[in-house]
Amino acid sequence: MRKFISGNDAVAEGVRLARPHVISAYPITPQTIAVERLSEMVEDGSLKAEYMHVESEHSAMAAAMGVSSVGARAFTATSSQGLLYMAECLPYASGARMPIVMMNANRAIATPWNIYGDQMDSMFLLNSGWIQVYVEDAQEALDMMIQAYKIAEHPQVLAPMMVNLDGFVLTHTYELVEIPEQDKVDAFLPPIQMSKQVMALDDPKSLCISAGNDFNMEFKIKQERDLQNSVSVIESVDHEFHEAFGRKYHGMMECYKTEDADVVLITTGSITGTTRIVVDQMRAEGKKVGLLKLRYLRPFPAEQLRIALRDVKHVGVLDKNISFGYEGTIFTNVNSALSSLDTVPKTTNYIGGLGGRDITKGNIEEAFEQMMSSDHHDKIQYMNVRCEQ
Amino acid sequence: MIKHNARNLTNEEFFYGHKACGGCGESLAVRLTMKILGERTFAALPAGCMSAVSFIYPNMAFTTNAIITPFASTGAVASGMAAGLKALGIENTQTVGFAGDGGTADIGLQALSGAIDRNDDIIYICNDNEAYMNTGIQKSGLTPYGTKTTTSPAGKNLPGSITMKKNMFEIVAAHGIQYAATASVGYPEDLMAKIEKAKNTKGTSYVHIFAPCPTGWGHGSEVTIELAKQAVDSGLWYLAEFENGEFILNKNPKEFASVENYLMAQSRFKHLKEEDIEVIKNHRDAKWAKMRKDWQQK
């Protein structure tokens, strides 16, 4: 069935189809409509789950940990300040290998106070041990809710997963979205399996244990190894999803017209759609430009990036964030991946969209033109700004 | 309801082999509580002595399911476990949170309030030893007036802590909670009876247990129980319940035992001057006047 719905509605539909046992959530703009819809679904019985009205985001994640600890499927959703408020609980959950799924509506961080979309919030949590995926549209948001549980709960992964969608641009924009049939989702995503890690009456566990300097590193290394290895699970789940539902998202990243490209712009989230159009226009003019849609930031697809970009002359990275005192966070990660190539492409960091500032097709075209020109330019370029750079 | 005492109490241990100090009142409270709640219990403990001494990989002290929670999150994690168990259809279980005084009255107050507001079917135990002991005896919201701690030093300008204990029991009761009680490890039969009531309560229940700490209070490990009794007998702590919307004072001594004897047995109070002790007594008397006037006595 196709429905004309917002990104938030699509998230709620995806969560409903994934049949979580408990939803614990606290409202924050622009995530609210997703959790409102879920509370309605619980009320009308179309989603058989407990809806916990927690008093904060910190408790939303803590409650999700409680749910996950007894082997039930947990969902929460947040954004921005809420994500930072619950931040302490994120490594707690990942260290305890709890496959919690969370929607994050990417939104600016105060101050200045701002409710619109950029990606400063989730960048803070790159080191939290969570899988992070960024979606381009409402359909992908819905589909990733279903994929997320399958990835997170995979016995070789057992990591929590954050599905990021741009605040307002995705959460509040209406699109035609295909809603999968419940029986097909049930076949794709079976009920959560009780892993050996969870509490059980016949096999009691102590969870979130302490491990001193004699054991701590081994725990962390196992966690790191499993998160690195989750790449193959992410790719196979996407493949299975394609077979079941006919839609595919190309695993860790999607290359669009990059094969013979001289310059490639790397994007995450909704700006990808705008960039696609610019690439098509410039290709029609015979310009060898391409787009790389980076879907996952953790685990980071370093090897895939090297393969995709080894023959490219100039790589631009569009960051909707700044790591103050340095540069855009994705730029740092991409440069680190490319640094081991024999011939390292030139790279430029395009920082834009902060606090919801528009990034126009013209801005993206200028970026491509700049990368194609032989004139010198600074490594950090701010898009569509009024102040001096 | 079963009347628990030393004769009929189970010999089975559910909290055993932990690394708490000798004479630890808090670990006794957890041990007795777990004996009443039994093997189908799911326990949540935030940062604090009890989690620090009982989850040290690979030696786990709880024989039941248990989890360390983020410091502020005892109420939320316990609620989440209860919700998960309910959704999975796992019945006849107990979900309990054990937090300290700081973990309850300070950093964990918000999550506890949320759990009571939802009336989640959990038992919340506050083990009150009147300071942040795990981090080295710092003042909490439940540290009484005149206490010398490592962050409320007693000197020529200050008598130690200059605030009174927060009225946690009444704060909890003000939510309209199903069942709340205060207890002391000095009166274990009363304590166990209250845990039994909490166990049989549908919805949220709260038991605030007074539990001396030899390390933090500066007393011998052999006088823990004696001091826990004296605190009640001298009126500096009280045994009460909140049930069906009513406060009930369980023990109303005709005459208070000596406050000085209680205070001077502990190095945290040794510096107190006569006028400081007057402040403590006046505060006690005002509290008791109100309790005796407004609360039922049974």
XYZ file of C-alpha atoms in Angstrom:
687
model
C 0.000 0.000 0.000
C 1.270 3.498 -0.832
C 0.553 6.366 1.519
C 1.334 10.081 1.340
C 3.004 10.593 4.733
C 5.775 12.509 6.484
C 9.159 11.116 7.469
C 8.027 10.915 11.081
C 4.924 8.966 10.021
C 7.137 6.673 7.973
C 9.315 6.004 11.008
C 6.234 5.148 13.075
C 4.953 2.810 10.336
C 8.331 1.094 10.168
C 8.474 0.689 13.928
C 4.923 -0.692 14.014
C 5.859 -3.294 11.422
C 8.969 -4.252 13.419
C 6.779 -5.117 16.446
C 8.809 -3.737 19.376
C 7.677 -4.845 22.835
C 8.198 -1.495 24.532
C 8.478 2.103 23.345
C 9.963 4.553 25.835
C 10.128 8.098 24.583
C 10.212 11.733 25.568
C 9.008 14.433 23.181
C 11.386 16.783 21.393
C 10.951 18.768 18.193
C 11.192 17.574 15.413
C 10.801 13.936 16.548
C 7.412 14.413 18.237
C 5.101 13.269 15.452
C 6.865 9.889 15.291
C 6.178 9.158 18.967
C 2.672 10.646 18.800
C 1.828 8.211 16.004
C 3.293 5.324 17.965
C 1.231 6.197 21.053
C -1.878 6.259 18.816
C -0.983 2.868 17.384
C -0.620 1.452 20.888
C -3.936 3.037 21.886
C -5.867 1.664 18.893
C -4.256 -1.755 19.197
C -2.562 -1.746 15.784
C 0.741 -1.989 17.689
C 0.778 -4.403 20.610
C 3.438 -2.775 22.781
C 3.894 -1.025 26.087
C 4.235 2.756 25.707
C 6.272 4.207 28.583
C 5.866 7.919 29.275
C 9.324 8.560 30.636
C 10.219 11.852 32.284
C 13.384 12.496 30.248
C 15.515 11.244 27.392
C 17.994 9.895 29.913
C 15.238 7.692 31.279
C 14.015 6.875 27.759
C 17.323 5.203 27.003
C 17.682 3.758 30.517
C 14.220 2.211 30.236
C 15.113 0.818 26.803
C 18.143 -0.781 28.463
C 15.875 -2.390 31.043
C 13.621 -3.684 28.264
C 16.553 -5.028 26.303
C 18.149 -6.624 29.374
C 15.229 -9.029 29.754
C 15.347 -9.914 26.069
C 12.512 -7.764 24.731
C 12.594 -5.481 21.673
C 12.980 -1.794 22.578
C 12.461 1.405 20.587
C 13.049 5.031 21.408
C 13.349 8.252 19.451
C 14.973 11.581 20.128
C 16.796 14.569 18.678
C 19.453 17.164 19.423
C 19.541 18.208 23.102
C 17.608 15.056 23.948
C 20.273 12.909 22.341
C 22.964 14.729 24.287
C 20.956 14.432 27.495
C 20.787 10.659 27.110
C 24.387 10.470 25.904
C 25.706 8.763 29.033
C 23.399 5.818 28.425
C 24.517 5.176 24.842
C 27.883 3.527 25.536
C 26.230 1.794 28.492
C 23.809 0.121 26.090
C 26.403 -0.687 23.439
C 28.896 -2.052 25.958
C 26.177 -4.333 27.315
C 25.497 -5.402 23.703
C 21.849 -4.368 23.741
C 20.220 -4.262 20.284
C 18.114 -1.154 20.943
C 16.923 0.805 17.900
C 16.564 4.575 18.073
C 15.397 7.183 15.600
C 17.299 10.441 15.805
C 15.859 13.501 14.089
C 19.057 15.367 13.259
C 18.820 18.862 14.686
C 21.124 21.715 15.644
C 22.643 21.985 19.121
C 22.244 25.061 21.339
C 23.477 27.734 21.567
C 22.292 29.669 19.605
C 19.014 27.868 20.186
C 17.724 26.334 16.957
C 15.218 23.596 16.150
C 16.152 23.022 12.508
C 18.190 20.343 10.934
C 21.919 19.893 10.938
C 23.961 16.896 11.997
C 25.877 18.267 14.954
C 23.927 16.104 17.414
C 24.697 12.602 16.194
C 28.353 13.474 15.476
C 28.884 13.806 19.225
C 27.935 10.140 19.573
C 30.129 8.634 16.861
C 32.284 7.120 19.602
C 29.371 5.631 21.538
C 29.537 2.148 20.039
C 26.248 2.595 18.191
C 25.756 1.788 14.535
C 24.837 5.032 12.785
C 22.934 5.146 9.510
C 21.683 8.292 7.706
C 18.665 8.103 5.410
C 17.806 10.154 2.330
C 14.009 10.065 2.296
C 10.900 8.856 4.109
C 10.867 5.502 2.330
C 14.408 4.781 3.416
C 13.491 5.863 6.956
C 10.659 3.327 7.094
C 12.720 0.575 5.515
C 15.677 1.181 7.814
C 13.526 0.781 10.928
C 12.863 -2.766 9.781
C 16.440 -3.422 8.673
C 17.822 -1.893 11.883
C 16.362 -4.553 14.172
C 17.629 -7.320 11.914
C 21.126 -5.838 11.924
C 21.251 -4.909 15.618
C 19.903 -8.256 16.830
C 22.154 -10.341 14.584
C 24.104 -12.637 16.952
C 27.415 -11.545 15.428
C 26.543 -7.853 15.843
C 24.486 -7.261 19.043
C 24.935 -3.522 18.865
C 22.377 -0.746 19.218
C 21.504 1.208 16.101
C 20.680 4.863 15.515
C 18.672 5.711 12.400
C 19.239 9.378 11.572
C 16.935 11.510 9.494
C 17.299 15.228 8.893
C 15.034 17.310 11.116
C 12.119 18.950 9.251
C 13.555 18.335 5.758
C 12.773 14.647 6.255
C 10.729 14.442 9.438
C 8.103 16.941 8.276
C 8.121 16.519 4.505
C 5.360 14.435 2.956
C 6.200 11.829 0.354
C 4.572 8.827 -1.234
C 5.791 5.884 0.807
C 5.258 2.204 0.171
C 4.091 0.501 3.391
C 5.129 -3.157 3.343
C 2.705 -5.927 4.276
C 2.990 -7.115 7.890
C 3.347 -10.783 6.916
C 6.240 -9.973 4.609
C 7.934 -7.988 7.372
C 7.328 -10.841 9.826
C 8.999 -13.240 7.415
C 11.957 -10.884 6.990
C 12.242 -9.923 10.659
C 11.345 -12.816 12.969
C 10.683 -12.199 16.679
C 13.760 -11.260 18.692
C 15.835 -14.286 19.632
C 16.886 -14.638 23.257
C 20.633 -14.381 23.127
C 22.860 -15.836 25.825
C 23.532 -12.253 26.907
C 20.080 -11.483 28.287
C 18.480 -12.157 31.656
C 16.526 -15.366 32.106
C 14.816 -16.975 35.091
C 16.439 -20.342 34.439
C 19.853 -18.821 33.721
C 20.232 -15.592 35.745
C 22.706 -12.953 34.587
C 24.433 -9.951 36.007
C 24.559 -7.300 33.289
C 26.450 -4.029 32.836
C 29.144 -5.513 35.033
C 32.370 -3.835 36.007
C 35.668 -5.003 34.549
C 38.887 -3.541 35.871
C 42.188 -3.032 34.131
C 42.709 -6.793 33.989
C 39.684 -7.429 31.718
C 38.465 -4.103 30.370
C 40.466 -3.993 27.149
C 39.347 -7.461 26.122
C 35.697 -6.429 26.424
C 36.320 -3.309 24.359
C 38.294 -5.134 21.687
C 35.544 -7.730 21.248
C 33.023 -4.916 20.919
C 35.193 -3.146 18.355
C 35.790 -6.331 16.362
C 32.069 -7.090 16.215
C 31.203 -3.551 15.155
C 33.818 -3.706 12.368
C 32.455 -7.073 11.282
C 28.883 -5.791 11.248
C 29.626 -4.404 7.763
C 29.010 -7.819 6.201
C 25.738 -8.191 8.148
C 24.623 -4.701 7.061
C 25.299 -5.615 3.441
C 23.611 -9.003 3.585
C 20.545 -7.590 5.368
C 20.204 -4.946 2.652
C 20.502 -7.677 0.037
C 17.830 -9.789 1.737
C 15.634 -6.721 2.059
C 15.931 -6.132 -1.679
C 14.871 -9.690 -2.400
C 11.893 -9.421 -0.055
C 10.676 -5.900 -0.836
C 12.319 -4.881 -4.115
C 14.129 -1.861 -2.674
C 17.866 -1.686 -2.056
C 20.118 0.908 -0.513
C 23.529 -0.487 -1.465
C 24.697 -1.324 2.047
C 27.292 1.009 3.513
C 27.152 3.621 0.743
C 25.728 4.299 -2.669
C 27.857 5.431 -5.591
C 26.014 7.546 -8.140
C 27.804 8.168 -11.431
C 31.211 7.879 -9.819
C 32.793 5.265 -12.145
C 34.462 7.739 -14.516
C 34.059 10.843 -12.354
C 36.875 13.365 -11.913
C 35.237 14.942 -8.893
C 32.899 13.356 -6.381
C 30.889 14.953 -3.588
C 30.218 12.841 -0.487
C 26.864 13.501 1.172
C 24.785 12.089 4.011
C 21.047 12.318 4.498
C 18.546 14.462 2.630
C 21.005 16.701 0.779
C 21.804 13.615 -1.285
C 18.559 14.086 -3.235
C 19.465 17.648 -4.187
C 22.971 16.583 -5.146
C 21.631 13.801 -7.390
C 19.762 16.408 -9.458
C 22.856 18.606 -9.742
C 24.951 15.631 -10.826
C 22.377 14.773 -13.517
C 22.348 18.372 -14.779
C 26.131 18.656 -14.879
C 26.491 15.233 -16.467
C 24.120 16.431 -19.209
C 26.604 19.251 -19.772
C 29.361 16.658 -20.119
C 30.980 17.342 -16.763
C 32.451 14.297 -15.072
C 30.931 14.687 -11.623
C 29.642 12.041 -9.252
C 27.950 11.564 -5.915
C 28.785 9.222 -3.075
C 25.964 8.831 -0.585
C 27.582 7.824 2.667
C 24.934 5.871 4.580
C 26.840 4.509 7.551
C 29.278 6.551 9.649
C 29.738 3.716 12.167
C 30.969 1.261 11.249
C 32.898 3.478 8.835
C 33.289 2.030 5.319
C 36.952 3.001 4.885
C 37.874 0.196 2.502
C 34.781 0.704 0.338
C 35.582 4.426 0.131
C 39.141 3.720 -0.986
C 37.908 1.398 -3.742
C 35.233 3.826 -4.907
C 37.437 6.927 -4.881
C 40.926 5.672 -5.845
C 40.734 7.080 -9.385
C 38.983 10.319 -8.494
C 40.976 13.560 -8.734
C 39.100 15.629 -6.196
C 36.748 14.549 -3.399
C 34.424 16.982 -1.645
C 32.859 16.149 1.685
C 29.637 17.884 2.663
C 29.463 18.216 6.439
C 26.411 19.560 8.266
C 28.543 19.869 11.361
C 31.775 21.375 12.663
C 34.129 19.796 15.133
C 35.081 23.168 16.591
C 38.761 23.873 16.386
C 39.303 21.575 13.425
C 36.904 20.817 10.544
C 33.827 18.818 9.583
C 33.753 15.416 11.258
C 32.976 13.365 8.154
C 35.831 15.137 6.349
C 38.284 13.950 9.016
C 37.009 10.399 8.691
C 37.141 10.413 4.878
C 40.664 11.861 4.787
C 41.827 9.218 7.202
C 40.377 6.494 4.982
C 41.890 7.926 1.784
C 45.321 8.596 3.279
C 46.492 5.031 2.658
C 45.862 5.210 -1.125
C 48.995 5.325 -3.304
C 47.636 8.419 -5.004
C 45.552 10.386 -2.567
C 42.879 12.570 -4.202
C 42.655 16.256 -3.320
C 39.926 16.878 -0.768
C 37.770 19.854 0.161
C 35.391 20.185 3.084
C 32.067 21.873 2.306
C 30.440 22.833 5.575
C 26.836 23.921 5.294
C 23.281 23.563 6.438
C 24.024 24.507 10.048
C 20.873 25.361 11.977
C 18.823 24.497 8.905
C 20.544 26.969 6.523
C 19.469 26.104 2.995
C 21.929 24.379 0.695
C 20.806 25.143 -2.827
C 21.442 23.338 -6.084
C 23.505 26.413 -6.986
C 25.699 25.941 -3.887
C 26.353 22.331 -4.816
C 27.074 23.218 -8.449
C 29.560 25.875 -7.255
C 31.250 23.239 -5.116
C 31.621 20.895 -8.088
C 32.898 23.749 -10.292
C 35.387 24.772 -7.626
C 36.723 21.224 -7.344
C 37.026 20.967 -11.138
C 38.928 24.249 -11.443
C 42.689 24.387 -11.061
C 42.525 27.634 -9.017
C 43.671 27.393 -5.423
C 40.991 27.392 -2.754
C 40.975 26.863 1.017
C 40.429 23.342 2.235
C 37.414 24.400 4.320
C 34.573 26.079 2.434
C 31.400 27.324 4.098
C 28.314 27.068 1.907
C 25.781 29.855 1.539
C 27.018 32.169 4.300
C 26.903 35.937 4.742
C 29.883 36.454 7.029
C 33.535 36.534 6.009
C 35.220 33.162 5.974
C 0.951 -12.217 55.015
C 4.016 -14.155 56.186
C 5.613 -12.753 59.338
C 9.327 -13.021 58.744
C 11.733 -13.556 61.608
C 15.083 -15.163 62.324
C 13.496 -18.605 62.766
C 11.572 -18.822 59.498
C 13.882 -16.773 57.295
C 15.300 -18.774 54.397
C 18.911 -19.883 54.596
C 19.191 -19.410 50.857
C 21.382 -16.461 49.886
C 20.683 -14.299 46.825
C 23.341 -11.684 47.513
C 26.470 -13.378 48.645
C 30.232 -13.190 48.241
C 30.260 -9.429 47.714
C 33.153 -7.248 48.786
C 31.412 -4.776 51.115
C 33.178 -3.631 54.300
C 32.703 -5.526 57.558
C 29.607 -4.301 59.389
C 28.082 -2.737 56.256
C 24.459 -1.856 56.970
C 23.522 -1.397 53.343
C 24.616 -4.877 52.258
C 22.574 -6.321 55.121
C 19.532 -4.415 53.842
C 20.054 -5.839 50.338
C 20.630 -9.353 51.681
C 17.454 -9.350 53.803
C 15.383 -7.746 51.055
C 16.509 -10.354 48.537
C 15.636 -13.147 50.969
C 12.064 -11.844 51.081
C 11.770 -11.183 47.351
C 13.256 -14.522 46.291
C 14.818 -16.074 43.230
C 12.415 -14.661 40.602
C 13.750 -11.166 41.273
C 15.254 -8.759 38.747
C 17.451 -6.198 40.510
C 18.652 -2.811 39.252
C 21.499 -1.014 41.020
C 23.036 2.298 40.023
C 26.569 3.441 40.758
C 27.209 3.087 44.465
C 28.755 0.740 46.988
C 26.371 -2.143 46.317
C 27.046 -2.255 42.575
C 30.755 -1.631 43.101
C 31.132 -4.615 45.438
C 28.968 -7.155 43.646
C 29.513 -7.074 39.864
C 33.298 -7.366 39.615
C 33.955 -9.553 36.596
C 34.069 -12.528 36.806
C 32.664 -12.662 40.384
C 28.948 -11.876 40.501
C 27.300 -11.601 43.939
C 23.642 -11.706 42.880
C 22.348 -15.209 42.237
C 19.275 -13.697 40.569
C 19.153 -11.484 37.485
C 20.707 -8.093 38.189
C 22.022 -5.070 36.313
C 24.064 -1.963 37.009
C 22.220 1.109 35.764
C 23.442 4.592 34.893
C 23.597 6.538 38.161
C 20.440 8.577 37.585
C 18.448 5.660 36.201
C 17.475 3.137 38.878
C 13.781 3.917 38.486
C 13.891 3.952 34.690
C 15.880 0.732 34.219
C 13.741 -1.114 36.776
C 10.612 0.173 34.997
C 12.010 -0.930 31.654
C 12.705 -4.421 32.976
C 9.180 -4.659 34.389
C 7.698 -3.438 31.093
C 9.809 -5.897 29.111
C 8.840 -8.817 31.354
C 5.183 -7.853 31.065
C 5.376 -7.583 27.280
C 7.086 -10.973 27.083
C 4.382 -12.512 29.290
C 6.830 -13.531 32.030
C 4.802 -13.562 35.243
C 5.286 -13.897 39.011
C 8.483 -11.893 39.083
C 9.697 -9.048 41.283
C 11.553 -6.037 39.909
C 13.526 -4.112 42.484
C 15.830 -1.117 42.437
C 18.460 -0.651 45.154
C 19.909 2.836 45.255
C 21.782 4.755 47.896
C 20.776 8.056 49.471
C 22.498 10.151 46.799
C 21.272 7.815 44.048
C 17.725 8.345 45.321
C 17.347 11.814 46.801
C 19.754 13.598 44.439
C 20.651 12.238 41.013
C 17.966 9.545 40.820
C 14.990 11.569 42.060
C 13.652 12.422 38.598
C 13.626 8.842 37.310
C 12.084 7.632 40.580
C 9.370 10.276 40.262
C 8.666 9.112 36.706
C 8.330 5.483 37.796
C 5.913 6.384 40.613
C 3.941 8.625 38.248
C 3.474 5.686 35.849
C 2.728 3.420 38.823
C 5.089 0.843 37.332
C 5.075 -2.444 39.183
C 8.473 -2.105 40.824
C 9.893 -1.945 44.337
C 12.333 0.873 44.964
C 14.667 0.528 47.937
C 16.622 3.533 49.176
C 19.537 2.385 51.301
C 20.275 5.489 53.301
C 23.726 5.748 54.845
C 23.600 9.513 54.731
C 26.435 10.327 52.311
C 28.142 9.319 49.059
C 30.163 6.504 50.598
C 31.390 4.780 47.435
C 33.255 7.892 46.313
C 34.692 8.570 49.772
C 32.061 10.083 52.084
C 30.782 13.228 50.377
C 27.630 15.108 51.440
C 24.332 14.076 49.818
C 20.789 15.421 50.073
C 20.204 12.936 52.900
C 23.228 13.909 54.991
C 21.901 15.279 58.297
C 22.826 18.555 59.954
C 26.210 18.621 61.636
C 27.720 15.721 59.688
C 31.411 15.936 58.901
C 31.953 14.583 55.383
C 34.820 15.076 52.937
C 32.856 17.862 51.209
C 31.204 19.301 54.319
C 34.215 19.654 56.589
C 33.708 20.733 60.162
C 35.870 23.683 61.139
C 35.842 26.968 62.895
C 33.220 28.404 60.542
C 30.939 25.441 59.862
C 29.666 22.479 61.912
C 29.901 20.138 58.906
C 26.721 19.785 56.859
C 24.392 22.742 57.415
C 21.270 21.281 55.772
C 18.734 18.810 57.139
C 17.840 15.538 55.435
C 15.396 15.874 52.544
C 12.024 14.380 53.481
C 12.326 11.614 50.875
C 9.567 9.466 52.392
C 7.095 12.335 52.251
C 8.281 13.417 48.792
C 7.548 9.899 47.566
C 4.224 9.771 49.412
C 3.182 13.099 47.871
C 3.062 11.295 44.497
C 0.179 9.222 45.856
C 2.336 6.080 45.681
C 0.678 2.702 46.362
C 2.913 1.856 49.313
C 5.869 3.529 51.001
C 7.660 2.832 54.258
C 10.696 3.713 56.302
C 12.737 1.052 58.038
C 16.054 0.465 59.757
C 18.451 -2.472 59.677
C 18.311 -2.166 63.488
C 14.733 -3.452 63.344
C 14.981 -6.303 60.843
C 11.572 -7.872 61.507
C 9.847 -4.557 60.844
C 12.035 -4.129 57.745
C 11.176 -7.578 56.382
C 7.471 -7.086 57.051
C 7.599 -3.910 54.984
C 9.456 -5.637 52.135
C 6.780 -8.340 52.218
C 4.099 -5.637 51.882
C 6.004 -4.023 49.029
C 6.286 -7.428 47.350
C 2.520 -7.836 47.502
C 1.783 -4.329 46.241
C 0.571 -3.944 42.668
C 2.171 -0.791 41.332
C 5.101 1.149 42.712
C 6.309 0.742 46.270
C 9.167 2.447 48.089
C 11.061 1.399 51.207
C 13.585 3.785 52.733
C 16.052 1.805 54.848
C 18.320 3.461 57.380
C 21.660 1.661 57.146
C 24.789 2.657 59.100
C 28.168 2.688 57.373
C 31.120 1.945 59.702
C 33.629 3.322 57.174
C 31.791 6.549 56.502
C 30.429 7.162 59.972
C 33.504 6.208 61.916
C 32.221 3.507 64.219
C 33.138 -0.087 64.939
C 31.742 -2.734 62.606
C 30.209 -4.506 65.626
C 27.862 -1.616 66.515
C 26.061 -1.207 63.171
C 22.844 -2.778 64.429
C 23.048 -0.985 67.765
C 23.392 2.420 66.067
C 20.592 1.589 63.616
C 18.379 0.931 66.661
C 19.559 4.022 68.534
C 18.790 6.274 65.561
C 15.150 5.172 65.769
C 15.003 5.176 69.585
C 16.486 8.671 69.820
C 13.998 10.007 67.282
C 16.589 10.917 64.659
C 15.007 8.318 62.372
C 11.457 7.012 62.424
C 9.534 3.920 61.372
C 6.471 4.777 59.308
C 4.279 3.723 56.419
C 2.173 5.390 53.773
C -0.721 3.216 52.707
C -4.105 3.974 51.147
C -3.188 7.641 51.157
C -2.549 7.737 54.923
C 0.619 8.198 56.944
C 1.091 5.726 59.778
C 3.682 6.115 62.531
C 4.707 2.563 63.483
C 6.786 3.352 66.560
C 6.163 6.262 68.877
C 8.562 6.197 71.831
C 7.228 7.817 75.005
C 10.717 9.032 75.749
C 13.558 9.405 73.317
C 16.840 7.616 73.956
C 19.914 9.843 74.242
C 20.812 11.760 71.087
C 24.281 12.442 72.520
C 25.018 8.741 72.961
C 24.072 8.092 69.346
C 26.045 11.019 67.968
C 29.173 10.633 70.068
C 29.578 6.960 69.104
C 30.455 8.155 65.564
C 33.507 10.122 64.509
C 31.447 12.060 61.927
C 29.695 13.852 64.824
C 32.514 14.008 67.401
C 33.176 17.703 66.692
C 29.624 18.832 67.484
C 29.192 21.534 70.108
C 26.290 21.753 72.503
C 24.525 24.348 70.387
C 24.828 22.128 67.296
C 23.225 19.272 69.207
C 20.441 21.685 70.223
C 19.777 22.410 66.533
C 19.545 18.670 65.875
C 17.187 18.084 68.806
C 14.964 21.035 67.930
C 14.643 19.796 64.376
C 13.782 16.317 65.675
C 11.150 17.687 68.055
C 9.476 19.788 65.381
C 9.341 16.785 63.050
C 7.876 14.530 65.732
C 5.321 17.108 66.827
C 4.038 17.183 63.266
C 4.106 13.390 62.821
C 2.330 12.809 66.133
C -0.315 15.367 65.239
C -0.961 14.457 61.598
C -0.107 10.777 61.237
C -2.045 7.766 62.440
C -0.406 5.638 65.099
C -0.589 1.849 64.839
